[in-house]
Coordinates of C-alpha atoms in Angstrom, one line a residue:
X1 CA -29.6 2.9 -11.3
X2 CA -26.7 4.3 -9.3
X3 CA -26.5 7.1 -6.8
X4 CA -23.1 9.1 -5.6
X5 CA -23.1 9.4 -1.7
X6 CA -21.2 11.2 0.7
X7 CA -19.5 9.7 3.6
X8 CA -16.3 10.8 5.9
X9 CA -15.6 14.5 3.5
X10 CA -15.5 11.7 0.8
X11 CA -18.0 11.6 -2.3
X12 CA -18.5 8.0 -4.1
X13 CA -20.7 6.2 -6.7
X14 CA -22.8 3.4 -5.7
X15 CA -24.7 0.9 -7.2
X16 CA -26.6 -1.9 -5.9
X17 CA -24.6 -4.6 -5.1
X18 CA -21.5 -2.7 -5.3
X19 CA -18.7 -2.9 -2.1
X20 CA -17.1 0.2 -1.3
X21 CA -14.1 1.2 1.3
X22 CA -14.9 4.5 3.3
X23 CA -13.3 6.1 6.4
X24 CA -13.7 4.1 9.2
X25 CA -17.8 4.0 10.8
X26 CA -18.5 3.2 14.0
X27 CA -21.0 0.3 13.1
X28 CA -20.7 -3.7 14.2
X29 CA -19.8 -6.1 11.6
X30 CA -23.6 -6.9 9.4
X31 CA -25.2 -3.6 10.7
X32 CA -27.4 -1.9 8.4
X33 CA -26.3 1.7 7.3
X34 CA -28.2 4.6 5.4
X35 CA -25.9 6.3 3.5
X36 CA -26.7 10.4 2.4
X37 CA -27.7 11.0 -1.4
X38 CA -26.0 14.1 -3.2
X39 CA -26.9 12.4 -6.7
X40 CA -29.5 10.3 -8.2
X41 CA -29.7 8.7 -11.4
X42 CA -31.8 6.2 -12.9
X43 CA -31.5 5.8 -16.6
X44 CA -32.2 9.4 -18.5
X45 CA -33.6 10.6 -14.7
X46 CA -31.3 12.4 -12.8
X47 CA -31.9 13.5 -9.4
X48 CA -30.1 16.3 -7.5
X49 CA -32.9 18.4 -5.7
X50 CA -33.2 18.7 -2.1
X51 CA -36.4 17.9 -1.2
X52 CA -35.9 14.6 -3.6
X53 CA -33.1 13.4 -2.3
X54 CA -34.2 13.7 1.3
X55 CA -36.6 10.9 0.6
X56 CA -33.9 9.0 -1.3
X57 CA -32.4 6.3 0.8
X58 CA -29.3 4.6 0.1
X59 CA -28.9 1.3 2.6
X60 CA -25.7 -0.3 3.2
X61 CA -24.2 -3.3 5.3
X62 CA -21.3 -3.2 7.0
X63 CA -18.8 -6.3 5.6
X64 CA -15.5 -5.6 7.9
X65 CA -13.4 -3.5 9.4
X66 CA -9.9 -3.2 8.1
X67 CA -6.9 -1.1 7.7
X68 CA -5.6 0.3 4.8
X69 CA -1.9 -0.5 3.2
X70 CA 1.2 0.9 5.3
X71 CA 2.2 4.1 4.5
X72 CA 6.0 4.7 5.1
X73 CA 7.3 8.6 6.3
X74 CA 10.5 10.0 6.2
X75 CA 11.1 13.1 8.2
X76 CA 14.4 14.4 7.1
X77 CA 16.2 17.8 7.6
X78 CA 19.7 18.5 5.7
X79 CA 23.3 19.7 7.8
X80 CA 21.2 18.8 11.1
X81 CA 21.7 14.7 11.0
X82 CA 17.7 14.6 11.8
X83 CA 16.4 11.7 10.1
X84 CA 12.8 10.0 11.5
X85 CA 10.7 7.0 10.4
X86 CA 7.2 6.6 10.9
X87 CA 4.3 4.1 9.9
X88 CA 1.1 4.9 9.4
X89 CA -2.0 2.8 8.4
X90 CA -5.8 4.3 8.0
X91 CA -8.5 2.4 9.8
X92 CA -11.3 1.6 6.9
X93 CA -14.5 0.3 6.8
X94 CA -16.2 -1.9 3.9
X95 CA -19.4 -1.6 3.1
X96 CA -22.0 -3.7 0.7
X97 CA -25.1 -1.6 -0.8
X98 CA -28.0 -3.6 -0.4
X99 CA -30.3 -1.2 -2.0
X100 CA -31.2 2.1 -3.9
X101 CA -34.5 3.2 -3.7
X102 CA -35.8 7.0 -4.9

């Protein structure tokens, strides 16, 4: 069984036991987190209406909270001597799906 869920604009498929990066939550370290269904499937089942997947629930725990790899920008504009450097990194957050249930 495995479900896609939808979490910071950002669509991903889950199954149980499965640890996922998302856009950073603001949840402790071991909180428990229900995550929003927008696909079911179990087997030949598959799940997509409304009114099923609003009883769906899709439970997560939170592992850490981390930051992503460091992402190097170059501003640069020609005949004008402009150069800039900038560093970025995106603040993540792991999670661990403890369960799947329909």
């Amino acid at each position: 069984m495995y479900a896609i869920v939808k979490t910071g604009g950002k669509q991903y498929k889950v199954a149980e036991g499965d640890v996922i990066t998302v856009e950073k939550l603001d949840a402790a370290d071991g909180a428990e987190i229900n995550l929003p269904a927008v696909l079911l499937v179990d087997g030949a089942t598959v799940t997509h209406e409304a009114e099923k997947l609003a009883a769906a629930t899709i439970t997560a725990e939170v592992v850490a909270q981390t930051k992503g790899p460091k992402i190097r920008i170059h501003k640069y504009k020609n005949k004008t001597g402009y150069h800039k450097r900038m560093g970025h990194r995106q603040k993540l957050t792991q999670l661990k799906v403890t369960g799947i249930s329909a």
